[in-house]
């Protein structure tokens, strides 16, 4: 059992810790939006996937008397005009029996016993009399909920009806039953659970928003990631296509559809039901600063590497300017008006904008310059974020002159923050905890926009969120706090993973059709983000910052509002470590401090079968005057709060 005395200097004015230090990064990867946070249960609801029948099937088996087409038929109709929602389905019912059309949902549909489901469909009746009944099916195709029949008539109209599930089932499906004789057109076949976050109609999954809220994020970076860049420029994220009436948002293929050849997801599209208005609304609900990233006129440099010629870049810059107006502009501005029409008269108070995701090289800076110039001219207070590429340094396995070049070029500009990304080993995190100690204090701030410990290796599909990674992340994050004058934002990546449809591991939060599983990294993020403080002060042993000597990493902050000292101490040793932490500048603490502690074996993982294997636990510590005695468990992350 090693021992040490640590001294924390409360008299020290310290560095300002930004309230945005810990945030979240939402990207539509791993079915995080459609099939995830966005609570829509019907896949390919408007038949816009490149295969119009994707997700749909005609389950009717031929009987002794009738072949299947004799019941009815489905025909995809594609309009030739250039409109966002070009397709609908024409249903013919022969009258011999009901015609059935099933939807498989996103890897099944999760139903909860006694919960209501809100079904809606847009219908135009062409001839005859056909009623539509919505049915909830369990995993054995038994009906567990049925709506009243909808008798549609006349031209295109929306019909809505509610139904209740009599059973909980993780892998159900959905059925439309057409009865009568005649023909009708259907579009926007949609169903949401009635328990969406805040009960919103085009809503989000409540359990997932609650998990995000638990992280107390200071900001939310969205919508990506590589989806911003697109595999090709045509597939890039265009925020203007994601606002306004949901049926007018043009569905596009998700860039992660076939990106991971080992994990193809040919049914991965973006309907944009979760679009920019909803992202801003989510940020507001979470109390987080919205931080959108826009395409900078380049597609992913790992894929098509397309460049928009400089003399055609203006529409891209204009998109960024219009986005700021959409978020913050008044009702009489062109884009502010659209926000107001969507139901948000107040501005969203957007303060940050990121230009490009993970771009590098001279072409990026040529384009970045134009964005920065025009944004700063029109919105001088907007904080503009540049990228420094996908890697932590030029010494990474892919040797391209990205990182050093970026930091060199950035001296020419006025970027407020520079985005760094690293997916790396736990060992790297421990060794690089002093990374920001030597960064220039008089330059741009650092936004660590994507990072995560990788148990097997960068982009390995065998990565897991084991405790070794989360422990190293906790140790590394003490380096963010010690350098709070340089690092003003950081977020783990990626955020969400649908366990049945994913492309990237590890992730912060896992989910299936009904439940949420928080990873070990989630808990570490939560421990830090719930205990930020507003001033970073030194915590030292033998006059030195605690950056791994004797396996101990530490940071200390003060919360001036509550007059509390907050300590984060990480023990990466395989044995207990005892210490006395003495505070300079404090005569006496309150007699009890709270300790939130998480410890386990390096290989431990929280799983569906054992979700509580390693989770934080709270206890009290008796304080002696201005001294806090601590016994740090082996492999532990510890957050201590005490009133001064
Ligand atoms: O987080 C997953 C991906 O990693 C992001 O889309 C991209 O920015 C990075 O390469």
XYZ file of C-alpha atoms and ligand atoms in Angstrom:
654
model
C 0.000 0.000 0.000
C 1.792 3.162 -1.199
C 1.384 6.466 0.627
C 1.702 10.076 -0.250
C 0.703 13.528 0.940
C -0.956 15.846 -1.520
C -1.388 19.571 -1.187
C -4.148 21.515 -2.795
C -3.820 25.282 -2.889
C -7.227 26.866 -2.475
C -5.715 30.375 -2.200
C -4.501 30.096 -5.758
C -6.725 32.104 -8.074
C -6.511 29.262 -10.582
C -7.643 29.020 -14.180
C -11.203 29.496 -15.305
C -12.897 26.192 -16.084
C -15.432 26.757 -18.846
C -18.941 25.461 -18.114
C -18.683 23.901 -21.580
C -15.704 21.740 -20.614
C -17.632 18.467 -20.819
C -20.159 17.950 -23.575
C -21.506 15.309 -25.921
C -21.030 14.538 -29.585
C -24.045 13.241 -31.477
C -23.481 11.672 -34.865
C -25.921 9.563 -36.870
C -23.683 6.491 -36.785
C -24.688 3.080 -35.329
C -28.365 3.957 -36.078
C -28.151 6.727 -33.532
C -30.869 8.859 -35.173
C -33.288 6.758 -37.291
C -33.607 3.515 -35.345
C -32.273 5.229 -32.227
C -32.843 8.583 -30.588
C -35.503 9.517 -33.142
C -38.502 7.556 -31.881
C -40.094 6.735 -35.271
C -40.787 2.984 -35.344
C -41.513 2.491 -39.063
C -38.528 2.023 -41.351
C -38.713 3.578 -44.813
C -42.009 5.238 -43.918
C -42.279 7.165 -47.180
C -40.773 4.538 -49.508
C -37.803 6.809 -50.323
C -34.995 4.263 -49.750
C -33.396 3.257 -53.053
C -35.369 0.024 -52.827
C -38.901 1.359 -52.227
C -39.943 -1.908 -50.535
C -36.964 -1.990 -48.163
C -38.310 -2.725 -44.698
C -41.715 -3.714 -46.099
C -43.062 -7.142 -47.057
C -46.317 -8.733 -48.217
C -46.788 -11.540 -45.693
C -49.928 -13.055 -47.175
C -49.291 -16.699 -47.958
C -51.086 -18.196 -50.968
C -54.107 -20.213 -49.800
C -55.607 -23.327 -51.326
C -57.782 -21.111 -53.480
C -55.893 -17.893 -54.035
C -52.365 -16.930 -55.028
C -50.967 -13.929 -53.182
C -51.484 -11.300 -55.931
C -55.151 -12.160 -55.918
C -55.536 -10.462 -52.529
C -54.045 -7.221 -53.700
C -50.835 -5.504 -54.698
C -48.269 -2.845 -53.862
C -46.829 -0.539 -56.532
C -44.203 2.113 -55.793
C -45.038 5.313 -57.670
C -42.232 7.805 -58.293
C -43.019 11.399 -59.207
C -40.807 12.867 -61.895
C -40.814 16.380 -60.422
C -37.805 17.304 -58.305
C -39.511 17.260 -54.910
C -38.073 15.966 -51.616
C -40.661 13.224 -51.092
C -40.975 11.673 -54.538
C -42.452 8.287 -53.794
C -45.639 6.832 -52.438
C -47.248 3.392 -52.633
C -50.328 2.433 -54.576
C -52.331 -0.306 -52.908
C -54.927 -2.326 -54.771
C -57.294 -4.558 -52.802
C -59.268 -7.157 -54.748
C -61.967 -7.788 -52.153
C -61.253 -11.516 -51.930
C -59.579 -11.076 -48.540
C -57.644 -8.374 -46.672
C -54.352 -7.349 -48.224
C -51.471 -7.173 -45.707
C -48.308 -5.091 -45.685
C -45.745 -5.565 -42.889
C -42.966 -3.311 -41.702
C -40.001 -4.826 -39.871
C -39.011 -1.655 -38.018
C -35.376 -0.966 -37.254
C -34.184 -4.503 -36.471
C -37.624 -5.174 -35.020
C -39.942 -2.926 -33.062
C -39.930 -2.786 -29.268
C -43.394 -2.729 -27.694
C -44.244 -2.087 -24.056
C -47.294 -3.629 -22.417
C -50.141 -1.119 -21.975
C -48.283 1.657 -23.739
C -50.100 3.655 -26.405
C -48.731 4.050 -29.944
C -49.663 6.926 -32.240
C -50.102 5.825 -35.823
C -50.507 8.197 -38.747
C -50.678 7.797 -42.512
C -51.277 10.038 -45.487
C -53.858 8.571 -47.854
C -55.548 9.430 -51.145
C -58.453 7.176 -52.057
C -58.592 6.373 -55.778
C -61.563 4.056 -56.161
C -63.845 1.727 -54.205
C -63.979 1.435 -50.422
C -60.920 0.286 -48.539
C -60.316 0.591 -44.792
C -56.874 0.567 -43.193
C -56.244 -1.100 -39.837
C -52.910 -0.756 -38.033
C -51.754 -3.799 -36.093
C -48.911 -4.334 -33.642
C -47.348 -7.789 -33.997
C -45.155 -9.571 -31.490
C -42.070 -11.535 -32.466
C -44.206 -14.573 -33.353
C -46.451 -12.403 -35.590
C -49.401 -12.560 -33.199
C -51.516 -9.390 -33.083
C -50.909 -7.587 -29.761
C -52.640 -4.318 -30.612
C -55.098 -3.152 -33.239
C -56.487 0.225 -34.252
C -59.992 1.173 -35.280
C -60.268 0.865 -39.069
C -59.555 4.088 -40.925
C -62.021 4.774 -43.735
C -60.101 7.039 -46.073
C -61.825 9.082 -48.719
C -60.977 11.782 -51.211
C -57.627 13.410 -51.927
C -54.409 13.263 -49.834
C -55.135 13.665 -46.112
C -53.460 12.642 -42.891
C -55.292 10.133 -40.665
C -54.195 9.437 -37.121
C -55.250 6.764 -34.687
C -53.884 5.344 -31.412
C -53.480 1.746 -30.392
C -52.242 0.003 -27.274
C -49.887 -2.945 -26.937
C -51.096 -5.815 -24.767
C -47.597 -7.226 -24.428
C -43.960 -6.287 -24.046
C -41.876 -7.571 -26.919
C -38.408 -6.521 -28.036
C -38.631 -7.762 -31.614
C -42.134 -7.068 -32.805
C -43.222 -5.744 -36.171
C -46.055 -3.711 -37.641
C -48.847 -4.527 -40.065
C -51.193 -2.564 -42.283
C -54.378 -4.472 -43.075
C -56.346 -3.200 -46.074
C -59.929 -4.470 -46.220
C -62.650 -3.943 -48.836
C -62.273 -3.493 -52.550
C -60.633 -0.623 -54.336
C -57.403 1.313 -54.692
C -55.607 3.949 -52.622
C -52.258 5.709 -52.387
C -50.387 5.827 -49.095
C -47.395 7.807 -47.900
C -45.707 8.801 -44.599
C -46.692 5.643 -42.718
C -45.540 6.527 -39.232
C -45.824 5.335 -35.665
C -44.360 6.797 -32.481
C -44.663 5.521 -28.919
C -46.822 7.844 -26.822
C -44.040 8.212 -24.231
C -41.610 10.257 -26.328
C -39.404 12.808 -24.556
C -41.712 15.635 -23.392
C -44.558 13.880 -25.253
C -43.545 15.549 -28.521
C -45.169 14.340 -31.715
C -42.144 14.018 -33.945
C -40.329 13.059 -30.771
C -37.248 11.438 -29.338
C -36.827 8.286 -27.251
C -37.295 9.333 -23.652
C -34.889 6.814 -22.104
C -32.080 7.930 -24.395
C -32.647 11.640 -23.771
C -32.668 10.893 -20.050
C -29.330 9.116 -20.390
C -27.957 12.182 -22.193
C -29.368 14.495 -19.571
C -27.615 12.442 -16.901
C -24.331 13.601 -18.421
C -25.126 17.291 -17.741
C -23.541 18.201 -21.047
C -22.163 21.715 -21.387
C -22.584 21.492 -25.163
C -23.778 19.169 -27.897
C -21.737 18.833 -31.084
C -23.879 17.640 -34.020
C -24.640 16.182 -36.567
C -21.197 14.570 -37.093
C -18.555 13.426 -37.762
C -18.142 11.956 -41.177
C -21.860 12.344 -41.975
C -21.204 16.077 -42.293
C -18.643 15.428 -45.001
C -20.492 12.621 -46.766
C -18.837 9.813 -48.646
C -19.398 12.059 -51.678
C -20.459 15.704 -51.702
C -23.969 14.719 -52.822
C -24.290 12.718 -49.612
C -23.039 15.504 -47.355
C -25.250 16.761 -44.552
C -27.281 19.770 -45.730
C -29.087 21.296 -42.783
C -31.613 23.134 -44.939
C -33.009 19.766 -46.069
C -33.670 18.832 -42.448
C -36.082 21.571 -41.344
C -39.729 22.374 -42.041
C -42.551 19.824 -42.413
C -41.219 16.329 -41.848
C -42.639 14.981 -45.104
C -40.659 17.591 -47.058
C -37.289 16.546 -45.645
C -35.449 14.671 -48.356
C -34.276 11.199 -47.301
C -30.632 10.475 -48.170
C -28.409 7.475 -47.806
C -26.402 7.477 -44.589
C -22.681 7.666 -45.158
C -22.236 4.735 -42.751
C -24.525 2.566 -44.925
C -21.668 0.630 -46.515
C -18.642 2.312 -44.975
C -17.699 -0.696 -42.840
C -17.598 -3.572 -45.287
C -17.538 -6.056 -42.382
C -20.735 -4.546 -41.003
C -22.834 -3.443 -43.966
C -26.122 -1.739 -43.190
C -27.871 -1.417 -46.542
C -31.014 -0.118 -44.871
C -29.210 2.837 -43.244
C -30.745 6.097 -44.471
C -31.356 9.508 -42.959
C -34.973 10.634 -43.043
C -34.002 13.798 -41.143
C -37.086 13.495 -38.940
C -34.452 14.387 -36.377
C -33.211 17.514 -38.109
C -31.564 20.770 -37.157
C -34.624 22.235 -35.428
C -34.847 19.112 -33.258
C -31.112 19.222 -32.517
C -31.368 22.817 -31.327
C -34.430 21.930 -29.285
C -32.580 18.998 -27.732
C -29.640 21.258 -26.854
C -32.052 23.604 -25.139
C -33.697 20.743 -23.215
C -30.312 19.495 -22.065
C -29.125 22.966 -21.057
C -26.238 22.470 -23.506
C -24.704 24.946 -25.952
C -25.591 23.916 -29.513
C -22.454 23.352 -31.580
C -23.302 22.528 -35.194
C -20.655 21.458 -37.701
C -21.080 22.444 -41.345
C -19.600 21.032 -44.510
C -16.697 23.175 -45.735
C -16.873 22.281 -49.431
C -15.038 18.973 -49.096
C -16.239 15.388 -48.929
C -14.525 12.838 -46.696
C -10.808 12.734 -47.453
C -10.741 9.026 -46.600
C -13.393 8.428 -49.322
C -14.202 10.420 -52.467
C -12.006 13.408 -51.485
C -14.151 15.787 -53.555
C -13.449 19.486 -53.496
C -15.785 22.314 -54.357
C -13.922 24.812 -56.580
C -13.171 28.024 -54.743
C -15.266 30.075 -57.154
C -18.272 27.875 -56.312
C -17.813 27.825 -52.549
C -20.156 30.698 -51.733
C -23.345 28.586 -51.362
C -21.542 26.541 -48.697
C -20.486 29.672 -46.803
C -23.988 31.059 -47.233
C -25.408 27.870 -45.675
C -23.307 28.560 -42.581
C -24.434 32.200 -42.412
C -28.058 31.172 -42.914
C -27.735 28.576 -40.184
C -26.744 31.254 -37.686
C -29.744 33.287 -38.812
C -32.014 30.252 -38.482
C -30.818 29.700 -34.894
C -30.600 33.285 -33.707
C -32.330 35.552 -36.236
C -35.503 37.509 -35.635
C -38.914 36.620 -37.036
C -38.470 39.121 -39.850
C -35.245 37.577 -41.127
C -35.577 34.980 -43.892
C -34.227 32.040 -41.871
C -35.250 33.219 -38.406
C -38.814 33.253 -39.716
C -38.564 29.538 -40.503
C -37.551 28.778 -36.916
C -40.455 30.853 -35.627
C -42.845 29.050 -37.975
C -41.619 25.736 -36.631
C -42.650 26.815 -33.138
C -39.648 28.523 -31.536
C -40.041 32.320 -31.448
C -37.077 32.709 -29.083
C -33.594 32.407 -30.566
C -31.576 29.279 -29.789
C -28.597 31.438 -28.728
C -26.103 29.589 -30.877
C -22.548 30.729 -30.037
C -20.326 28.143 -31.752
C -19.940 26.845 -35.286
C -17.500 24.223 -36.564
C -16.168 24.427 -40.117
C -15.594 20.939 -41.476
C -15.156 17.748 -39.533
C -11.772 16.068 -39.959
C -10.287 17.875 -42.925
C -6.640 18.473 -43.499
C -4.177 20.015 -45.917
C -3.912 23.312 -47.830
C -7.297 22.864 -49.539
C -9.001 22.869 -46.173
C -7.374 26.087 -45.011
C -8.110 27.805 -48.310
C -11.780 27.053 -47.719
C -11.754 27.561 -43.956
C -10.380 31.094 -44.455
C -13.415 32.112 -46.505
C -15.852 30.796 -43.895
C -14.013 32.461 -41.030
C -13.817 35.796 -42.841
C -17.502 35.988 -43.717
C -18.787 34.623 -40.403
C -16.642 36.983 -38.342
C -17.656 39.925 -40.535
C -21.349 39.303 -40.006
C -21.274 37.734 -36.542
C -18.136 38.956 -34.734
C -19.069 37.177 -31.481
C -19.610 33.769 -33.071
C -16.925 31.322 -31.940
C -15.513 29.659 -35.036
C -13.973 26.207 -34.766
C -11.362 24.863 -37.136
C -10.282 21.239 -37.383
C -6.774 19.815 -37.135
C -7.529 16.542 -38.906
C -8.320 13.045 -37.648
C -5.198 12.277 -35.614
C -3.500 13.441 -32.438
C -0.155 13.976 -34.109
C 1.763 13.215 -37.258
C 3.380 10.213 -35.514
C 0.248 8.151 -35.806
C 0.140 4.965 -37.928
C -1.114 6.899 -40.985
C 1.766 9.198 -41.755
C 0.351 12.302 -43.380
C 1.444 15.799 -42.610
C -1.893 16.864 -41.158
C -1.591 17.797 -37.560
C 1.563 19.924 -37.485
C 0.604 21.558 -40.748
C -2.806 22.480 -39.315
C -1.394 24.013 -36.153
C 1.148 25.917 -38.219
C -1.426 27.303 -40.660
C -3.874 28.164 -37.903
C -1.552 30.924 -36.734
C -2.658 32.876 -39.843
C -6.297 32.849 -38.817
C -8.547 33.804 -35.937
C -10.057 30.451 -35.070
C -11.410 30.602 -31.540
C -11.094 26.876 -31.037
C -9.310 24.030 -32.778
C -10.881 20.595 -32.880
C -8.587 17.625 -32.156
C -9.587 13.966 -32.532
C -7.966 10.835 -31.183
C -9.065 7.235 -30.865
C -6.218 5.698 -29.017
C -4.907 3.124 -26.569
C -5.331 3.456 -22.797
C -1.567 3.494 -22.550
C -1.333 6.507 -24.888
C -3.886 8.348 -22.757
C -1.879 7.744 -19.601
C 1.417 8.754 -21.207
C -0.022 11.883 -22.775
C -1.797 13.345 -19.776
C 0.610 16.314 -19.954
C -0.168 16.906 -23.667
C -1.674 20.321 -23.121
C 0.868 21.540 -20.541
C 3.053 22.895 -23.334
C 0.340 24.408 -25.577
C 0.506 28.124 -26.300
C -1.529 30.013 -23.685
C -1.998 33.041 -25.932
C -3.555 31.365 -28.900
C -6.737 29.504 -29.817
C -8.383 27.168 -27.332
C -8.632 23.442 -27.802
C -11.839 21.555 -28.420
C -11.281 17.827 -28.094
C -14.196 17.003 -30.384
C -13.706 13.220 -30.481
C -11.705 10.909 -28.254
C -12.014 7.463 -26.710
C -9.783 4.715 -25.367
C -9.657 1.730 -27.733
C -9.189 -1.672 -26.117
C -8.007 -3.398 -29.319
C -7.080 -0.580 -31.657
C -8.439 2.341 -33.670
C -11.529 1.330 -35.718
C -11.249 -2.303 -34.531
C -14.661 -3.936 -34.428
C -13.483 -5.925 -31.403
C -13.123 -2.893 -29.160
C -15.012 -3.002 -25.873
C -15.679 -0.402 -23.190
C -13.575 -2.119 -20.587
C -12.547 -0.527 -17.322
C -8.940 -0.165 -18.483
C -10.089 2.291 -21.170
C -12.482 4.203 -18.917
C -9.886 4.412 -16.147
C -7.342 5.836 -18.599
C -9.930 8.303 -19.901
C -10.535 9.435 -16.299
C -6.794 9.891 -15.790
C -6.458 11.753 -19.091
C -9.344 14.080 -18.275
C -7.442 15.374 -15.232
C -5.113 16.795 -17.894
C -8.033 18.722 -19.441
C -8.807 20.241 -16.054
C -5.191 21.090 -15.203
C -5.065 22.865 -18.567
C -8.461 24.477 -18.385
C -6.939 27.689 -19.773
C -6.256 25.799 -23.031
C -8.854 23.042 -23.201
C -12.301 24.545 -23.092
C -14.406 21.718 -24.542
C -14.145 17.944 -24.798
C -16.471 15.114 -25.757
C -16.202 11.346 -25.998
C -17.062 9.706 -29.345
C -19.199 8.142 -30.632
C -22.181 8.634 -28.355
C -24.800 5.998 -29.226
C -24.914 2.455 -30.547
C -27.895 0.360 -31.584
C -26.636 -3.071 -30.539
C -28.273 -4.711 -33.558
C -27.088 -2.253 -36.195
C -23.706 -0.700 -35.591
C -20.536 0.298 -37.394
C -18.228 1.577 -34.640
C -17.165 0.476 -31.173
C -16.668 1.487 -28.394
C -19.485 3.948 -27.737
C -20.743 5.767 -24.696
C -24.324 4.472 -24.575
C -25.719 1.218 -25.950
C -29.382 0.584 -26.655
C -31.723 -2.041 -28.024
C -35.387 -1.578 -28.976
C -36.457 -1.196 -25.348
C -33.541 -0.569 -23.035
C -30.403 1.453 -22.484
C -27.029 0.189 -21.292
C -24.506 2.723 -20.015
C -20.848 1.957 -20.535
C -18.041 2.292 -18.005
C -16.890 5.344 -19.985
C -20.364 6.853 -19.585
C -20.061 6.705 -15.824
C -16.622 8.301 -15.825
C -17.876 11.103 -18.094
C -20.833 11.589 -15.785
C -18.651 11.696 -12.670
C -16.583 14.494 -14.177
C -19.333 16.442 -15.901
C -21.502 16.470 -12.761
C -18.581 17.897 -10.795
C -16.913 20.492 -12.967
C -16.275 23.520 -10.740
C -15.392 26.907 -12.168
C -11.744 27.415 -11.108
C -8.943 24.956 -11.560
C -6.378 25.039 -8.749
C -3.134 23.123 -8.272
C -3.005 19.769 -6.535
C 0.538 18.561 -6.043
C 2.750 16.036 -4.302
C 6.362 16.973 -3.591
C 5.786 20.209 -5.478
C 4.743 18.461 -8.721
C 1.415 18.118 -10.519
C 0.055 14.599 -10.236
C 0.502 13.313 -13.761
C 1.156 9.646 -13.175
C 3.967 9.553 -10.572
C 3.318 6.445 -8.446
C 0.333 5.700 -10.708
C -1.688 8.689 -9.470
C -3.358 11.374 -11.614
C -5.265 14.268 -10.071
C -6.935 17.603 -10.660
C -8.699 20.014 -8.333
C -11.327 22.659 -8.948
C -13.383 24.981 -6.804
C -17.076 25.639 -7.169
C -17.380 29.246 -6.063
C -21.171 29.111 -6.013
C -21.381 26.301 -3.496
C -17.987 27.021 -1.908
C -16.859 23.455 -2.451
C -13.528 21.936 -3.281
C -13.778 19.207 -5.925
C -11.005 16.670 -6.358
C -10.573 14.058 -9.046
C -8.003 11.439 -8.175
C -7.277 8.387 -10.304
C -5.301 5.403 -9.061
C -4.114 3.165 -11.912
C -2.149 0.889 -9.542
C -3.219 -2.668 -8.867
C -3.043 -1.917 -5.139
C -4.653 0.477 -2.689
C -3.076 3.893 -2.326
C -3.494 5.970 0.808
C -3.037 9.669 0.931
C -3.788 12.713 3.017
C -4.868 15.722 1.038
C -4.185 18.947 2.862
C -5.652 22.231 1.733
C -3.686 25.454 1.874
C -5.986 28.404 2.463
C -8.657 26.424 4.306
C -8.772 26.392 8.085
C -11.332 23.707 8.331
C -13.558 21.772 5.968
C -17.068 20.666 6.861
C -16.620 17.449 8.820
C -17.792 15.183 6.005
C -16.847 14.997 2.343
C -18.658 12.943 -0.291
C -16.730 10.418 -2.290
C -17.969 9.044 -5.609
C -15.786 6.142 -6.531
C -15.633 3.667 -9.361
C -13.250 0.727 -9.409
C -12.933 -2.696 -10.976
C -10.624 -4.982 -12.853
C -9.131 -3.614 -16.069
C -10.924 -6.189 -18.219
C -14.342 -5.626 -16.615
C -17.143 -4.466 -18.886
C -20.736 -3.503 -18.061
C -22.938 -5.847 -20.083
C -26.672 -6.417 -20.593
C -26.448 -9.388 -18.257
C -24.422 -7.549 -15.667
C -25.044 -3.860 -16.191
C -24.018 -2.959 -12.631
C -20.675 -4.740 -12.693
C -18.755 -1.496 -12.318
C -20.749 1.601 -11.521
C -20.006 4.614 -9.332
C -20.759 4.310 -5.622
C -21.217 7.187 -3.169
C -19.947 7.257 0.402
C -18.858 9.754 3.048
C -15.363 10.464 4.279
C -14.581 11.937 7.679
C -12.463 15.031 7.275
C -9.893 16.148 9.878
C -9.673 19.947 9.949
C -8.204 20.932 6.598
C -7.081 17.409 5.794
C -8.905 14.732 3.811
C -7.649 11.203 4.408
C -8.206 8.945 1.418
C -7.778 5.266 0.669
C -7.924 4.935 -3.080
C -8.977 1.491 -4.249
C -6.863 -0.277 -6.878
C -7.787 0.822 -10.417
C -10.144 3.551 -9.269
C -11.538 6.902 -10.367
C -12.528 9.065 -7.385
C -14.380 12.355 -7.175
C -14.397 14.066 -3.791
C -16.542 17.083 -2.909
C -16.191 18.955 0.330
C -17.562 22.259 1.656
C -14.940 24.776 2.627
O -16.846 8.919 -34.355
C -16.755 8.136 -35.491
C -16.012 8.819 -36.620
O -14.684 8.981 -36.282
C -16.478 10.205 -36.947
O -17.529 10.221 -37.836
C -15.278 10.823 -37.571
O -15.216 12.199 -37.365
C -14.121 10.069 -36.972
O -13.262 9.594 -37.939
